[in-house]
Coordinates of C-alpha atoms in Angstrom, one line a residue:
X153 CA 98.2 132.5 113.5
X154 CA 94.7 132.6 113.8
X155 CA 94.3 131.1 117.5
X156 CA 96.9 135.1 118.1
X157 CA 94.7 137.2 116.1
X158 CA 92.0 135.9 118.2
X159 CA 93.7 136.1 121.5
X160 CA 95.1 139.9 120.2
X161 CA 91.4 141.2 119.6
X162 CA 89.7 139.8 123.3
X163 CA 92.8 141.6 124.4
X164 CA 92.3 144.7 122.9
X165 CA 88.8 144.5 124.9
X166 CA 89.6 143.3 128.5
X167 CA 91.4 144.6 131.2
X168 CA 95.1 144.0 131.6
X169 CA 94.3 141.2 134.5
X170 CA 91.7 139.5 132.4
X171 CA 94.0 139.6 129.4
X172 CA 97.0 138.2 131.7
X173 CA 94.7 135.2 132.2
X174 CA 93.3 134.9 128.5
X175 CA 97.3 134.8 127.4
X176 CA 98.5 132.3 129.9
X177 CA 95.4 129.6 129.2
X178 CA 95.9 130.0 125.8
X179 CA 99.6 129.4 126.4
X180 CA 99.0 126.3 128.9
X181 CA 96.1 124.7 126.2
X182 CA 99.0 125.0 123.3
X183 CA 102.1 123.3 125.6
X184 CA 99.1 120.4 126.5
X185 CA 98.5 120.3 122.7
X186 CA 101.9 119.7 121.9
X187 CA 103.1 117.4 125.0
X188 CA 100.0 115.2 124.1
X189 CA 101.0 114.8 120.8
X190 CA 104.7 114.7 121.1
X191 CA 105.9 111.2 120.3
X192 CA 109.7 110.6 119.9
X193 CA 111.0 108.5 117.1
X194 CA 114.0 106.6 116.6
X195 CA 115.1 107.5 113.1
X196 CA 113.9 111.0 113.5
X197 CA 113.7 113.3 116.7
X198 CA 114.2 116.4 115.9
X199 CA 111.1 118.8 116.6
X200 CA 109.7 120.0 113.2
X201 CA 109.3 123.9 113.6
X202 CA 107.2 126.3 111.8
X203 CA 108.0 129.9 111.9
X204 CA 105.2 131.7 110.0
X205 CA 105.8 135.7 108.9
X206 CA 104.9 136.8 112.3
X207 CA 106.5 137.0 115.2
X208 CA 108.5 134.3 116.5
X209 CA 105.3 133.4 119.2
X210 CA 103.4 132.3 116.5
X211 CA 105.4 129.7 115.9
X212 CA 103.3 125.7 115.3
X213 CA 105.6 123.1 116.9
X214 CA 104.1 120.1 115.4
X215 CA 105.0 116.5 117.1
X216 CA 108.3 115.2 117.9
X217 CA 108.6 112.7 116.5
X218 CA 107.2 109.8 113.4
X219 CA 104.8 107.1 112.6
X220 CA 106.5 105.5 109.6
X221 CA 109.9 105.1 108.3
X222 CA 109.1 107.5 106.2
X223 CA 105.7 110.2 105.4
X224 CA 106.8 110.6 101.5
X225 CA 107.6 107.1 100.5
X226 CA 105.9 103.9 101.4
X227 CA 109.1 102.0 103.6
X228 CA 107.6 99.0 105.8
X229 CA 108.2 99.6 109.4
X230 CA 110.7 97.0 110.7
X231 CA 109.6 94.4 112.8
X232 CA 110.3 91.4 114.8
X233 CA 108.6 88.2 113.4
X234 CA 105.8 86.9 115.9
X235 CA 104.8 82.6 114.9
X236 CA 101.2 81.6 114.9
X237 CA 101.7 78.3 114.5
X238 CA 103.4 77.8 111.5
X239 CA 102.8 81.4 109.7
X240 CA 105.2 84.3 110.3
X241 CA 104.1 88.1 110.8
X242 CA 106.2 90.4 110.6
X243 CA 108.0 93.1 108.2
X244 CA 110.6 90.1 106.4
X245 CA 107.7 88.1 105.5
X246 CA 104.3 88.5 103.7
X247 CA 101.5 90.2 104.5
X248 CA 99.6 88.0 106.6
X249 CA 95.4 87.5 105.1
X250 CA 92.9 86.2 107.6
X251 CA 89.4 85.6 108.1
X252 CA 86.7 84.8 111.1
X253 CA 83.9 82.4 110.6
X254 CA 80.6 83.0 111.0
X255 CA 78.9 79.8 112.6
X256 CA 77.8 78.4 116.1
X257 CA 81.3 77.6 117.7
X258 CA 79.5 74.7 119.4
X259 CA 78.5 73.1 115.9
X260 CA 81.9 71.1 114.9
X261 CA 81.0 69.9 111.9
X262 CA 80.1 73.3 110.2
X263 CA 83.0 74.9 111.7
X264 CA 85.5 72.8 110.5
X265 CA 83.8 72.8 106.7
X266 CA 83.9 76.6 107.2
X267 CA 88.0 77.0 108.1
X268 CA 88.4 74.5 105.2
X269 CA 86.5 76.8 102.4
X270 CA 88.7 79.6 104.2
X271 CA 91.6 77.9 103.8
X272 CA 91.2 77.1 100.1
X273 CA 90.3 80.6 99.1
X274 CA 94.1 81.6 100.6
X275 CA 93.3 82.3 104.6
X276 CA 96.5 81.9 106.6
X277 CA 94.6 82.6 109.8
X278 CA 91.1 81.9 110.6
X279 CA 89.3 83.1 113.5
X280 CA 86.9 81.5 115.6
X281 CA 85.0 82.9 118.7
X282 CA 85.1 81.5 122.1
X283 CA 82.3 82.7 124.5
X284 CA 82.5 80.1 127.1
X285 CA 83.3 76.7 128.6
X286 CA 81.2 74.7 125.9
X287 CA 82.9 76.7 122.9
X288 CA 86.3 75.7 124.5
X289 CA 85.2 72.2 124.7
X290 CA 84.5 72.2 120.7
X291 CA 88.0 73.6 120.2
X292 CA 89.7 70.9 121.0
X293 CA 87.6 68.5 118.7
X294 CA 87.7 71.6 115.7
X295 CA 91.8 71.8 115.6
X296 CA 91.8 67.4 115.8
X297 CA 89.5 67.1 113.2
X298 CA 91.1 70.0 111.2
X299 CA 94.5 67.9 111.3
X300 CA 92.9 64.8 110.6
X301 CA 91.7 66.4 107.2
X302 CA 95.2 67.5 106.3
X303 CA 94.6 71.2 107.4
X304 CA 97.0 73.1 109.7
X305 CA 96.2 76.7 108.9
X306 CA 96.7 78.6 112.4
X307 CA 93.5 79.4 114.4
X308 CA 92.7 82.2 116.4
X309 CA 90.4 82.0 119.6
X310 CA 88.6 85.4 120.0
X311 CA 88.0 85.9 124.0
X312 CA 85.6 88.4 125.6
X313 CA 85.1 88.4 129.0
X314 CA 86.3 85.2 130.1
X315 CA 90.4 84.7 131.1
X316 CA 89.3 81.4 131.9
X317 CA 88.3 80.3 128.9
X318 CA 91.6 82.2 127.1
X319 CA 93.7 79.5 129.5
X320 CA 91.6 76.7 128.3
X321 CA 91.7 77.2 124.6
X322 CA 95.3 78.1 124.7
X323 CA 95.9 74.6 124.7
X324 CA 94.5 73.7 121.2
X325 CA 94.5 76.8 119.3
X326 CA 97.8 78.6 117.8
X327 CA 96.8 81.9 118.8
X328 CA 94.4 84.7 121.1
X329 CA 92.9 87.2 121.0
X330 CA 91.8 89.6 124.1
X331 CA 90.1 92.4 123.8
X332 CA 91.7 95.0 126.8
X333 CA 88.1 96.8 127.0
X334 CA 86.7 93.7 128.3
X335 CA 89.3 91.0 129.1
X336 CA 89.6 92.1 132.8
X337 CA 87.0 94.7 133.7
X338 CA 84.2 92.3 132.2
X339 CA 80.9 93.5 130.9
X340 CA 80.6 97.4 129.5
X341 CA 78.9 99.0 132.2
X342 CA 78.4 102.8 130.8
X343 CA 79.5 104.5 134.0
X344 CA 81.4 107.0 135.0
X345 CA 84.5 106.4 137.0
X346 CA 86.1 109.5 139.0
X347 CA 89.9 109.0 139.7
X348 CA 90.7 111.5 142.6
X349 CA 94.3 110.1 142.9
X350 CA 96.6 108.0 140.6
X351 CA 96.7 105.5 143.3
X352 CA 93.2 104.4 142.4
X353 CA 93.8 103.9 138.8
X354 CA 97.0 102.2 139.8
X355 CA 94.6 99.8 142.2
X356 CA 92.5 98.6 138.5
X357 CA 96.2 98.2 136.6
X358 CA 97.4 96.1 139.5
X359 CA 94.0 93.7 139.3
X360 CA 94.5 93.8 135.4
X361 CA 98.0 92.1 135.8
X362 CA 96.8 89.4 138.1
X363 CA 93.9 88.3 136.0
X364 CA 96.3 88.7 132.3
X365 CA 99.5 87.2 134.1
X366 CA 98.3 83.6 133.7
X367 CA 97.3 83.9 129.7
X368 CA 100.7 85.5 129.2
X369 CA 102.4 82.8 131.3
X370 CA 100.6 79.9 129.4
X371 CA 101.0 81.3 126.0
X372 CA 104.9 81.7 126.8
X373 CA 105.1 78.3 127.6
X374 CA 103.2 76.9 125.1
X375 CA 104.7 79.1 122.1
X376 CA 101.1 80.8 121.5
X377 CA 100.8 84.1 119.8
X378 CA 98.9 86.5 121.2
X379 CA 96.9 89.7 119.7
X380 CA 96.4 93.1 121.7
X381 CA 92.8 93.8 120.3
X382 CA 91.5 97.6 121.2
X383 CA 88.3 98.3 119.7
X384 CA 87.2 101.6 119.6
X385 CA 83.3 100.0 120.4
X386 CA 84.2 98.2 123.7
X387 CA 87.0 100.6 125.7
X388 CA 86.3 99.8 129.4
X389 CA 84.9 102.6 131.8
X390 CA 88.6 103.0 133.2
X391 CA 89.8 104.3 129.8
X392 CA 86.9 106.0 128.8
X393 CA 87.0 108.0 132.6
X394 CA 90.2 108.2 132.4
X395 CA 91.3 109.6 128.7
X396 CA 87.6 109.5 126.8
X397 CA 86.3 108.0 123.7
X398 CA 89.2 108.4 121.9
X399 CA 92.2 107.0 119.9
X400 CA 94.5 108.4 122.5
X401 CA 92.5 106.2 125.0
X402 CA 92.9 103.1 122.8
X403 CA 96.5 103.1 122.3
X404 CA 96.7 103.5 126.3
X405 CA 94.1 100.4 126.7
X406 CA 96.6 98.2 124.8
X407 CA 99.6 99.4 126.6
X408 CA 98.5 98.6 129.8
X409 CA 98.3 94.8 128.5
X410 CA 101.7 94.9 126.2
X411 CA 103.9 96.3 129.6
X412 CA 102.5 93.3 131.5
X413 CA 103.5 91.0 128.2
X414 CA 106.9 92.5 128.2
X415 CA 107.3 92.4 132.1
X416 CA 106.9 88.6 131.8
X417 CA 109.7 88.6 128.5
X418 CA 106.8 87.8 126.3
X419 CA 107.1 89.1 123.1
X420 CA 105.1 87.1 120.9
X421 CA 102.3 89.3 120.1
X422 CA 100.9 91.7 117.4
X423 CA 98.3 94.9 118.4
X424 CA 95.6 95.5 116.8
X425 CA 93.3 99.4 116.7
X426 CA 90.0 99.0 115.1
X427 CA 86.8 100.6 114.5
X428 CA 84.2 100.9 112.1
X429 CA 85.1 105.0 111.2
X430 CA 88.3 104.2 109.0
X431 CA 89.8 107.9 110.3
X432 CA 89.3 106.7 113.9
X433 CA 91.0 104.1 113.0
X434 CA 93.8 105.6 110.6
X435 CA 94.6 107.9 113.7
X436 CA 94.6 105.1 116.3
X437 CA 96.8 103.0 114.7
X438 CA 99.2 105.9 113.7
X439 CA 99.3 107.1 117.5
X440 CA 100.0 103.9 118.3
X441 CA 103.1 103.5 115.5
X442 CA 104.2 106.6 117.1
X443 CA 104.3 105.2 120.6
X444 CA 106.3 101.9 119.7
X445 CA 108.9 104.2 117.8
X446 CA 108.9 106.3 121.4
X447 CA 109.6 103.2 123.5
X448 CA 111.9 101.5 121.0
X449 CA 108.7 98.8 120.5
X450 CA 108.9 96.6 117.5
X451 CA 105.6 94.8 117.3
X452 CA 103.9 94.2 114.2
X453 CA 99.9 95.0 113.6
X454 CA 96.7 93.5 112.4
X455 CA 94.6 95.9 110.5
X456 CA 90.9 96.0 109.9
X457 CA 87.8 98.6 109.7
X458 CA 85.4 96.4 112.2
X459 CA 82.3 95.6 110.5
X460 CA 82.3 97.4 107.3
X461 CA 79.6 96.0 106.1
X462 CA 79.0 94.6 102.7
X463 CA 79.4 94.5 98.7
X464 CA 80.9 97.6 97.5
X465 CA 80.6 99.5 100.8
X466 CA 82.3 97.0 102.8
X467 CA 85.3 96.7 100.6
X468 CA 85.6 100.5 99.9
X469 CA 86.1 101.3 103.9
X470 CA 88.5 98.7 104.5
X471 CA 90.4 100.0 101.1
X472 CA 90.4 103.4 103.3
X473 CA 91.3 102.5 106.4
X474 CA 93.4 99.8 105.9
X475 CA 95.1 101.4 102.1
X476 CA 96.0 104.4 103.8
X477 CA 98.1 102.6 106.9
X478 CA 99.7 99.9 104.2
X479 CA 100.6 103.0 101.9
X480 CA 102.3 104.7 105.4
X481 CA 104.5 101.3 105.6
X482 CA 102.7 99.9 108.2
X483 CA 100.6 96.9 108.9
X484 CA 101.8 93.0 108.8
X485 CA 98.4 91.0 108.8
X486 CA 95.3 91.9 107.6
X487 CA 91.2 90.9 107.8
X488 CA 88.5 93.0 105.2
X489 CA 85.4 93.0 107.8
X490 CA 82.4 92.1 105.5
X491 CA 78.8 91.1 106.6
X492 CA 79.2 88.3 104.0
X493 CA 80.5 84.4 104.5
X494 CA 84.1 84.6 105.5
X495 CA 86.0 82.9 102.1
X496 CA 84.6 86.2 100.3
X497 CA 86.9 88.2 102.8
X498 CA 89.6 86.5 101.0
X499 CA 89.5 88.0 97.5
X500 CA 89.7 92.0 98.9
X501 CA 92.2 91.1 101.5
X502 CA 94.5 89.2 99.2
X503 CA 94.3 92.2 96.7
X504 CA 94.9 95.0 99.8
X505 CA 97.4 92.6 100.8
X506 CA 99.4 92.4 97.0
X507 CA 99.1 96.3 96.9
X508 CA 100.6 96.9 99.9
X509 CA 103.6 94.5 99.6
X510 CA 104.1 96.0 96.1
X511 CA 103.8 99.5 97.4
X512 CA 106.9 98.6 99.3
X513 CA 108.9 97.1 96.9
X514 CA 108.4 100.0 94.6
X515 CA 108.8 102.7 97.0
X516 CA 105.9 104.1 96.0
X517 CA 105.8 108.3 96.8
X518 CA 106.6 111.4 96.1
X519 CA 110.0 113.5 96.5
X520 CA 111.2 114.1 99.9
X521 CA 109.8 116.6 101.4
X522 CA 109.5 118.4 105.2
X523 CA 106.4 118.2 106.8
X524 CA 105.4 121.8 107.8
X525 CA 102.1 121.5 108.6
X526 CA 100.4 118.5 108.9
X527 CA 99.3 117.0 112.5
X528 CA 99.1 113.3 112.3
X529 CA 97.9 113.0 115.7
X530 CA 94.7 115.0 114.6
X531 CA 92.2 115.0 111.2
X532 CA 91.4 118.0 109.8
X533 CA 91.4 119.1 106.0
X534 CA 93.9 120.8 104.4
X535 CA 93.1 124.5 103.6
X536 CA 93.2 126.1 100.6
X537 CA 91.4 127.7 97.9
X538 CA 90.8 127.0 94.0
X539 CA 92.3 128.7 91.4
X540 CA 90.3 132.0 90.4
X541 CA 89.5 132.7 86.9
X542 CA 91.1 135.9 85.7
X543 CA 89.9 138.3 82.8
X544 CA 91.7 136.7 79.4
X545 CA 92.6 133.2 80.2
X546 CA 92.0 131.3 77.1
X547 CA 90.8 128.4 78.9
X548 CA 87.9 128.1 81.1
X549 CA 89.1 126.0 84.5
X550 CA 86.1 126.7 86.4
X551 CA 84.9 123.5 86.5
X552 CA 88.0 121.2 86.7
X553 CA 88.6 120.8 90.4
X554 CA 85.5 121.0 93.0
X555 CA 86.0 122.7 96.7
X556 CA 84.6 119.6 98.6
X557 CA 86.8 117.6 96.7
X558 CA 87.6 116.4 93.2
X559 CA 86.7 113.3 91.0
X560 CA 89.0 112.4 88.2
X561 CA 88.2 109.9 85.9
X562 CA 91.0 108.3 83.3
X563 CA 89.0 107.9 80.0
X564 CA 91.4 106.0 77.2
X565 CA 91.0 106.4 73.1
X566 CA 88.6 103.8 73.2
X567 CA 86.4 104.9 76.1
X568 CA 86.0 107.8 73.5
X569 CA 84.3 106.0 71.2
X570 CA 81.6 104.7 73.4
X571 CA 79.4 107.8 73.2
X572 CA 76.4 107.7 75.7
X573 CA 77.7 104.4 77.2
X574 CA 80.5 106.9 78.2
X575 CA 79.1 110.1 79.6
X576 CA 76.4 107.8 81.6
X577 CA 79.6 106.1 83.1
X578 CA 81.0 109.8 83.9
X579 CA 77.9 110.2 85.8
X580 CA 76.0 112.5 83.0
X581 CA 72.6 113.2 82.5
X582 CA 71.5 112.6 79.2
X583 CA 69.0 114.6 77.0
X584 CA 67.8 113.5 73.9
X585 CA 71.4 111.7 73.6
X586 CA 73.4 115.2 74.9
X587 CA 75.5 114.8 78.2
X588 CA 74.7 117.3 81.0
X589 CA 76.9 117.9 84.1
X590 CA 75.1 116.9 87.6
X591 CA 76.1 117.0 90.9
X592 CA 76.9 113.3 90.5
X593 CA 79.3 113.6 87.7
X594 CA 83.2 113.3 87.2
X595 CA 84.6 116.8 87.5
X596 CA 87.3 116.0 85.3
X597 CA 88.7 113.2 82.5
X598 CA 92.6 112.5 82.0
X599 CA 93.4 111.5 78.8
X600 CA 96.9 109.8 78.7
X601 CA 96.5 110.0 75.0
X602 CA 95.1 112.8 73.0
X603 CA 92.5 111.5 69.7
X604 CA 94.4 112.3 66.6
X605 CA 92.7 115.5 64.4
X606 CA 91.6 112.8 61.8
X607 CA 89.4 111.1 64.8
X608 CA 86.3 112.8 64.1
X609 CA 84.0 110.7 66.1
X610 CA 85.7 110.8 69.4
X611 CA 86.7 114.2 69.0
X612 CA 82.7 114.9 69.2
X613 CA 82.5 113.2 72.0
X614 CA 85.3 115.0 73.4
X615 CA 83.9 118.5 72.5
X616 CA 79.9 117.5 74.4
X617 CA 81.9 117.0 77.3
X618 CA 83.5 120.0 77.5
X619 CA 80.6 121.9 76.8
X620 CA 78.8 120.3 79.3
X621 CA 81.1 121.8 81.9
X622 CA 83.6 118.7 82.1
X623 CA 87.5 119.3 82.6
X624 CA 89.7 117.6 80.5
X625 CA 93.1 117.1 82.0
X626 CA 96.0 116.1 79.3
X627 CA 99.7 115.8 78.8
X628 CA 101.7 119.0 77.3
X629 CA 103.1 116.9 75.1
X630 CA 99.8 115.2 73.4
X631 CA 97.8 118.3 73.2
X632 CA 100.8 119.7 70.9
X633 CA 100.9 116.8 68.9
X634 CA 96.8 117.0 68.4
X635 CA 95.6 120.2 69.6
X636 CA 92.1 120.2 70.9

């Protein structure tokens, strides 16, 4: 509606050949938009159509198409089951939790105590990077010794640069990892590549297969697994040229390296989307959902926010990035990215992990609804406006919600009683003992449970907060029992 308003007024200004060419590149840049985006699902394919009160022009065909089994109701997205080692991923098992160590690859001994404190704490992958020939070498002794000790949790070789090394390691460890920014094309060189023709970007695909074909040959023999690793840091200067720094680009990067898996009839791999921006990441991995559902692919896929970071920030954007996608039904292994030694990764990603799988049992959601406006190929917040305080409404709602978003705090009966402890945990000022609304403070409490009129002391408590500016938020059926 707003891009014809727009279009209408430069109309209303320009001459009638200069309008002609305002309406038909606004008309091209809207078909791009919605080819781009257009993914084709298999339990859902017909086009979702918005027809606002205008006329039927205006209409907003949003994509064709799905991510998830289903955007009200968290459904797991069926997959087949691909075997590292002795762990299954896929949708009819567990959410697979995994770690990568932190030490010298080269230094055996700390390695293999490392995996072992991983494995305790609940890893049922552990990662280990392999940057060259002598890291290979040490492989071999790490997965002997690990046996000797009585450990065979699966162990994943991470590979940059070097398909040689990939072929060597692929003999000791249960799974790899390549990375399609760097796998083939090597080093990030930061240049600019200009494709004249398709023939010369078919020339780079063609040298991709003949350097991945071996890996893919050797894993199939071997019964290796394999993970398609995109990382929104490292996309080579093909993709970048070719579709820019973006999610679209790394769903593209993987494909090219999961049609020369499936050329070969190997299938025993997972993807993988990540970045450290948890809505770069959301998007990527939803764009790539939507792609599998378009080619009838079934693969399952390793979340994780690349280096979060640590403590409380750390865990809060992998809760982000990778809550949101378990909560949309995907995801079948998972690793919390912390700055921290890798057993601590454990405790986060076992909890993500138990959420998820019981977000799916439940059916967690809403009631079914049709989306009419929401894009999940693109971010952008939902507009609206608060509520407007009208002349004579007996309560004042002013300061329940907030326009850049609300915080809403659950306070019980007992919380009540805590006084100052409380209204600093709310995020209050305090003077001389009296709360004070700040720009750091809850917007609103929600009381499940209303204090009875007999509860003096937490009914004070109750009334500072409101006069402070504080919303309280409570069932119908409390307040009537004790009005406030």
């Amino acid at each position: 509606e707003e891009i014809r308003r727009i279009v209408e007024h430069e109309r209303s200004t320009m001459d009638g050949a200069a309008a002609a060419t305002l309406g038909r590149t606004a008309a091209r840049g809207s078909l791009r938009k919605g080819v781009e985006g257009s993914t084709k699902g298999r339990t859902a394919t017909r086009a979702q159509v918005w027809r606002g009160k205008a006329a039927a022009a205006t209409e907003l065909v949003l994509p064709d198409g799905v991510y998830c089994e289903r955007t009200y109701q968290t459904v797991r997205r069926p997959t087949r089951t691909v075997w590292a080692g002795n762990v299954p991923i896929g949708s009819e098992h567990p959410i697979v939790k995994q770690t990568m160590t932190t030490t010298d690859t080269k230094d055996v001994a700390k390695t293999v105590e490392q995996v072992m404190r991983c494995a305790d704490a609940g890893a049922d992958l552990v990662r280990i990077t392999v940057q060259g020939k002598k890291e290979a070498d040490a492989c071999m002794e790490i997965r002997e010794k690990l046996f000797k000790y009585g450990y065979d949790v699966p162990l994943v070789a991470d590979i940059h640069f070097a398909p040689s090394i990939a072929l060597r390691v692929a003999e000791a460890f249960e799974k790899i990892r390549v990375n399609p920014g760097n796998f083939a094309d090597g080093a990030k060189k930061f240049e600019t590549i200009n494709y004249e023709d398709e023939s010369a970007y078919q020339a780079e695909l063609e040298h991709i297969e003949e350097v991945f074909t071996p890996l893919v040959e050797k894993c199939k023999k071997l019964g290796r697994a394999m993970r398609i690793g995109t990382n929104h840091g490292s996309l080579s200067a093909r993709i970048l040229s070719y579709y820019g720094d973006t999610p679209r680009g790394m769903v593209e990067s993987a494909f090219e390296f999961a049609r020369i898996c499936r050329k070969h009839d190997y299938h025993n791999f997972v993807f993988s989307m990540k970045a450290s921006n948890p809505l770069v990441m959301v998007q990527a991995y939803r764009l790539l959902s939507a792609e599998q559902y378009k080619h009838g692919y079934d693969y399952p896929l390793h979340l994780g926010v690349t280096e979060a970071g640590e403590g409380e920030d750390g865990r809060m954007k992998s809760a982000i990035g990778i809550g949101a996608l378990l909560l949309d039904g995907l995801g079948d292994t998972i690793r919390v990215s912390l700055t921290e030694d890798p057993e601590y990764e454990i405790k986060p990603c076992s909890r993500l992990a138990e959420l998820g799988m019981e977000a799916c049992e439940k059916k967690l959601g809403i009631p079914e609804y049709k989306e009419q406006k929401r894009d999940f190929t693109d971010f952008a917040r939902r507009s609206g406006a608060l509520p407007e305080q009208r002349e004579g409404d007996e309560v004042d709602f002013r300061g329940l919600l907030h326009r850049d978003g609300s915080v809403i705090t659950h306070v019980s009966l007992d919380d009540l009683k805590r006084g100052e402890r409380l209204y600093r945990d709310l995020g209050c000022k305090l003077v001389v003992g009296m709360p004070f609304k700040d720009i750091a403070s809850t917007d609103s409490i929600f009381l499940r449970e209303v204090p009875h009129v007999g509860d003096a002391e937490s009914r004070v408590h109750l009334k500072r907060l409101l006069e402070s500016g504080m919303g309280v938020l409570a069932p119908v059926k409390e307040l009537e029992k004790n009005p406030l």
